[in-house]
Short mmCIF file of C-alpha atoms in Angstrom, two decimals:
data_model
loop_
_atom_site.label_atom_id
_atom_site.label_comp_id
_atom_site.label_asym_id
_atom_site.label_seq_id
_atom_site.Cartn_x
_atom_site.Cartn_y
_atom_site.Cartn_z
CA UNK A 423 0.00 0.00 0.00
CA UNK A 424 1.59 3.13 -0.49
CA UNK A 425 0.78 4.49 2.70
CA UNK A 426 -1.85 7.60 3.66
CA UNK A 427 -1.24 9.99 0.67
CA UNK A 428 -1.60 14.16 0.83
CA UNK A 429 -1.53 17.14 -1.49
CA UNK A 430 -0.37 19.68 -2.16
CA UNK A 431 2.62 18.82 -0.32
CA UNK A 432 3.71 22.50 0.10
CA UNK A 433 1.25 25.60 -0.62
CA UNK A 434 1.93 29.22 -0.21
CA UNK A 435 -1.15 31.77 -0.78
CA UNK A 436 -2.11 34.75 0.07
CA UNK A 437 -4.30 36.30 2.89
CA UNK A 438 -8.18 36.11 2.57
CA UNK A 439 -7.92 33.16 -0.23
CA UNK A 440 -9.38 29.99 -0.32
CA UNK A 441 -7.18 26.64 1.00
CA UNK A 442 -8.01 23.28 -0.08
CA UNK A 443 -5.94 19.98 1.41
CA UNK A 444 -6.80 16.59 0.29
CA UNK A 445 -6.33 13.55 2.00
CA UNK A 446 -6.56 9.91 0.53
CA UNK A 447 -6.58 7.48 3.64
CA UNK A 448 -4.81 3.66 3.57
CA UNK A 449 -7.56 1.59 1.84
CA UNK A 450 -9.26 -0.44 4.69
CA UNK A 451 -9.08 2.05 6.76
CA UNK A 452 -12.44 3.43 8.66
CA UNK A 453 -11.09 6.37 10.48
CA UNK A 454 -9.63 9.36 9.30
CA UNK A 455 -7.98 12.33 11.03
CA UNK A 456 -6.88 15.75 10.59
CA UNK A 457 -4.22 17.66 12.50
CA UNK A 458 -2.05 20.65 12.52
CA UNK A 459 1.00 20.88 13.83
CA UNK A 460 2.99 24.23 15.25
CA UNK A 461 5.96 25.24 17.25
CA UNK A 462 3.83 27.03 19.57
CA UNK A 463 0.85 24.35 19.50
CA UNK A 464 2.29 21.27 19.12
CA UNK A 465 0.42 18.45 17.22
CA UNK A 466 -3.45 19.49 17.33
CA UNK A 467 -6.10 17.11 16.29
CA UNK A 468 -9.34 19.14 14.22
CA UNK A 469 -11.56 16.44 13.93
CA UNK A 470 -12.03 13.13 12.85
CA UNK A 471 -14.31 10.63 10.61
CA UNK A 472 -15.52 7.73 11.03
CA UNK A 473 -16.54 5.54 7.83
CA UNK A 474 -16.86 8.98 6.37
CA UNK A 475 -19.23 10.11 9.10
CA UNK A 476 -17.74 13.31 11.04
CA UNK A 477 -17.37 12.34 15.02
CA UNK A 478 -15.59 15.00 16.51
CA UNK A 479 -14.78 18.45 15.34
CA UNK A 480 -14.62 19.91 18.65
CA UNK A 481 -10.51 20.88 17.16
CA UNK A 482 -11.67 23.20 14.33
CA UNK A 483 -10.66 25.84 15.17
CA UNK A 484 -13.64 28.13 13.74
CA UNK A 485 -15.84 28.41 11.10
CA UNK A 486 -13.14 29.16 8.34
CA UNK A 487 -12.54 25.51 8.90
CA UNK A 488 -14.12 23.08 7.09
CA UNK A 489 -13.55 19.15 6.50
CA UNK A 490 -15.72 16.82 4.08
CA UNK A 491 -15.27 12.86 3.41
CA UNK A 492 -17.87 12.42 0.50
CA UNK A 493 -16.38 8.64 0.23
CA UNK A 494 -13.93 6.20 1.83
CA UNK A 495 -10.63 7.16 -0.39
CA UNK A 496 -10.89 11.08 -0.29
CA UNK A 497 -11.25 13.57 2.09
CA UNK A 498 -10.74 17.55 2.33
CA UNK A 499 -10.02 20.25 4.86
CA UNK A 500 -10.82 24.06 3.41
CA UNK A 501 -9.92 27.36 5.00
CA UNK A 502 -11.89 30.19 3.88
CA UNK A 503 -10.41 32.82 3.79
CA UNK A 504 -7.17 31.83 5.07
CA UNK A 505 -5.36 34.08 7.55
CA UNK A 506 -1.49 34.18 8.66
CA UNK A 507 -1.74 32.25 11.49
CA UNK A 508 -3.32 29.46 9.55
CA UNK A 509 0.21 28.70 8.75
CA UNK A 510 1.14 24.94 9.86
CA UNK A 511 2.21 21.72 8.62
CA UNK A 512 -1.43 19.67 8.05
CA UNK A 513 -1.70 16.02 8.90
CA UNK A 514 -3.82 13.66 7.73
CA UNK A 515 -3.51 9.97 9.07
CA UNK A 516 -6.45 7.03 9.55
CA UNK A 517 -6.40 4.30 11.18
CA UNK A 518 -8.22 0.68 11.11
CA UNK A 519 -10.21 0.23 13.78
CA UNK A 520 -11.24 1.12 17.40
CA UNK A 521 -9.56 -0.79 19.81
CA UNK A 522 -6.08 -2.06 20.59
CA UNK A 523 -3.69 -1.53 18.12
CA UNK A 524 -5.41 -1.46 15.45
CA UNK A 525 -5.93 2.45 16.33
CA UNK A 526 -2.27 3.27 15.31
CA UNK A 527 -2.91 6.03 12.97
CA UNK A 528 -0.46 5.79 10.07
CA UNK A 529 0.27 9.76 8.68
CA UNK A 530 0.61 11.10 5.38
CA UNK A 531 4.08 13.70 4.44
CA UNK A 532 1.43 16.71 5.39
CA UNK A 533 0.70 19.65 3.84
CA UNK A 534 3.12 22.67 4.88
CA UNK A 535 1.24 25.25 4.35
CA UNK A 536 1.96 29.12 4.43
CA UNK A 537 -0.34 32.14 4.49
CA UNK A 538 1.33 35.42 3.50
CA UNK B 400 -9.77 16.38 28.99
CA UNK B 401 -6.64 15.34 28.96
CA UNK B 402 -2.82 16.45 30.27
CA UNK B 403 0.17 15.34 28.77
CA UNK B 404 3.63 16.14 29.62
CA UNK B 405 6.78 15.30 28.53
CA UNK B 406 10.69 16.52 29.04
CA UNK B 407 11.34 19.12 26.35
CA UNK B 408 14.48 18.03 25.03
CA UNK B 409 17.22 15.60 26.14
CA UNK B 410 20.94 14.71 24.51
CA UNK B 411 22.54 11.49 25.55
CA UNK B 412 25.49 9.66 23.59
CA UNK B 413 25.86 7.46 20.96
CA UNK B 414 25.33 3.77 21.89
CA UNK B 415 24.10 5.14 25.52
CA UNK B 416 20.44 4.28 26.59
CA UNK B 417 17.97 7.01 27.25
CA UNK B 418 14.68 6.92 28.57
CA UNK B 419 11.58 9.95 27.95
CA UNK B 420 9.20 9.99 30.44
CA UNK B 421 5.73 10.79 29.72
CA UNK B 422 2.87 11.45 32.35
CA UNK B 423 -0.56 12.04 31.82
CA UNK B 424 -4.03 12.95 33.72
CA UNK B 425 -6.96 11.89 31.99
CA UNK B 426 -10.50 12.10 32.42
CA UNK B 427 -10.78 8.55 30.37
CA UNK B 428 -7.91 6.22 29.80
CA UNK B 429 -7.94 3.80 26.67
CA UNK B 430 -4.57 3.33 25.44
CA UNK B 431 -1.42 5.00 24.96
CA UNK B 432 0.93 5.33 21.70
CA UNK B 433 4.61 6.76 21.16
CA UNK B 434 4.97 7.75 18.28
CA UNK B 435 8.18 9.47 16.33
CA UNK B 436 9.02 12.31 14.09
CA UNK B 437 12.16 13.51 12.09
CA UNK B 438 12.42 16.85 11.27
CA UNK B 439 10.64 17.90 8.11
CA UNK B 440 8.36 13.98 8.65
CA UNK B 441 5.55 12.38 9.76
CA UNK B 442 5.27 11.17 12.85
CA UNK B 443 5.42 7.55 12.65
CA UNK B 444 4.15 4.73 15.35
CA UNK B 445 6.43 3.00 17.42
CA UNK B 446 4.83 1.60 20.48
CA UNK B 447 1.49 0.83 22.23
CA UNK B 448 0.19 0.08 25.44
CA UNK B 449 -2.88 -0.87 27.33
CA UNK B 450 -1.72 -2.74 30.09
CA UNK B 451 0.87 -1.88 32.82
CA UNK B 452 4.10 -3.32 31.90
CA UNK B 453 6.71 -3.20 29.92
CA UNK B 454 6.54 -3.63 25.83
CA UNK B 455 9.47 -4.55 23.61
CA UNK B 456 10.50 -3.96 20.10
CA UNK B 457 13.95 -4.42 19.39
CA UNK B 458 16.17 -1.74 20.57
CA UNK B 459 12.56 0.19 22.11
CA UNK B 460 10.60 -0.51 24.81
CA UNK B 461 8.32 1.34 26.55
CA UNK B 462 6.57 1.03 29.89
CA UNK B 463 3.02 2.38 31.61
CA UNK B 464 1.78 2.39 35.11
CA UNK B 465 -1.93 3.24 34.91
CA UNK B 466 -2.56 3.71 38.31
CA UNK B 467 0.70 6.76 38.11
CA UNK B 468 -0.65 8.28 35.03
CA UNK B 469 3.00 7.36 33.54
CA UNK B 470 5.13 6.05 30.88
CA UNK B 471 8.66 5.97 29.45
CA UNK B 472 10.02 5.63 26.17
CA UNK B 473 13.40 3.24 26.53
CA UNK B 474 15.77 3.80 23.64
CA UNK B 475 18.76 0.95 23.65
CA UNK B 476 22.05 1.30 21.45
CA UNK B 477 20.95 4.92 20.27
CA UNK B 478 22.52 5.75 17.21
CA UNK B 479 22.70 9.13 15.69
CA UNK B 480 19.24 8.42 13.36
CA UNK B 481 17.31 8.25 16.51
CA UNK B 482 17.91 12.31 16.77
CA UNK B 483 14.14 12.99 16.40
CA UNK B 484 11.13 13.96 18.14
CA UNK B 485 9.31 11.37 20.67
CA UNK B 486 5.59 12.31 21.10
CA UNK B 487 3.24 10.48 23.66
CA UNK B 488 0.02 10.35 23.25
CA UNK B 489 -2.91 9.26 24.99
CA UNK B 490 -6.22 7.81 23.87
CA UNK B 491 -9.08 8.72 25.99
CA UNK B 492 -12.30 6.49 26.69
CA UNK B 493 -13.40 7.95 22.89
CA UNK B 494 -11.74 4.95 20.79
CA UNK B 495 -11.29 7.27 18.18
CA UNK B 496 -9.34 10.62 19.79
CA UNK B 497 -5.56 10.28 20.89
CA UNK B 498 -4.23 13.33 22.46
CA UNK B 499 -0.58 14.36 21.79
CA UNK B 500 1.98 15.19 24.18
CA UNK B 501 4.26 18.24 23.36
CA UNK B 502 6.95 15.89 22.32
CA UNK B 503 10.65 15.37 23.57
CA UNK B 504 13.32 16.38 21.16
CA UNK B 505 16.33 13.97 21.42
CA UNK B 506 20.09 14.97 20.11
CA UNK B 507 22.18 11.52 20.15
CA UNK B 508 25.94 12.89 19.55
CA UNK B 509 28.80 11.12 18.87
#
């Protein structure tokens, strides 16, 4: 398998525009999560799915933020309109199942992303 | 909710043993997962545990005491690719959440 897969890998852009990160999970997999990851912050989890259901997005951090899983191989997070301190390496991992582990949550390369 | 901490940073020698410690408060307790993280990477899983004790994997191992809210990360025969981030987390009684610790940066040097 070639492992959780994001993209873009690195995106710059400008105050006030639109973000999209996309996310294909390990196949088999029936959870997927999102994170974001700072100096400041450390390793933040913004919500998770759960056979494409959201669970928990008690993490977003407002309503710029906004995640979708319209099937079991894709998922996106959007910011819009993107600000400065949006700037953070994105994770996106999933994981197999619910107990044991079979919760290790494999990670994609993340999404370095940089608001101007 | 849940409390992790962890040692900010540590150095130890090549070939030495080291050993991150990790305590945690939790409101639920359901697991708990090191994981680590070269610069620029993903994190990447390297141990799990549910039950007190200790867990081995080669040159890792790593420990928990529920009852202490505490763990450590033991790192054998370090050589200088284990200079990396360590990051404990801790899975409360959601199955699906894991909270992450703020991570230990290790230096191994020659």
């Amino acid at each position: 398998d070639a492992g959780v897969i994001q993209s873009p890998r690195h995106e710059v852009t400008e105050m006030g525009q639109e973000v999209t990160l996309r996310c294909k999970p390990i196949s088999g997999h029936d959870y997927l999560f999102w994170y974001r990851q700072t100096m400041m912050r450390g390793l933040e989890l913004l919500i998770y799915f759960n056979n494409n259901v959201p669970i928990d997005d008690s993490g977003m951090p407002e309503d710029r933020f906004s995640a979708k899983m319209p099937n079991a191989s894709f998922s996106t997070l959007k910011i819009q309109p993107s600000e400065p301190r949006d700037s953070a390496v994105y994770f996106c991992a999933s994981s197999m199942g619910l107990a044991g582990s079979t919760d290790t949550q494999y990670f994609g390369p993340g999404t370095r992303l940089t608001v101007l | 909710g849940q409390n992790i901490d962890q040692p900010t940073e540590m150095t130890a020698t090549e070939g030495a043993i080291v050993q991150i410690n990790c305590t945690y408060q939790t409101s639920g307790f359901n697991g708990l997962f090191w994981y680590q993280q070269h610069a620029g990477e993903a994190p990447t899983f390297l141990s799990y545990n549910v039950l007190d004790g200790l867990e081995e994997k080669g040159r890792f191992s790593s420990f928990l005491s529920r009852s202490k809210g505490y763990s450590y990360l033991l790192l054998k025969e370090l050589q200088m690719k284990d200079s990396a981030s360590y990051l404990c987390a801790v899975r409360d009684g959601d199955a699906g959440k894991s909270t992450f610790g703020d991570g230990t940066t290790l230096t191994v040097k020659p």
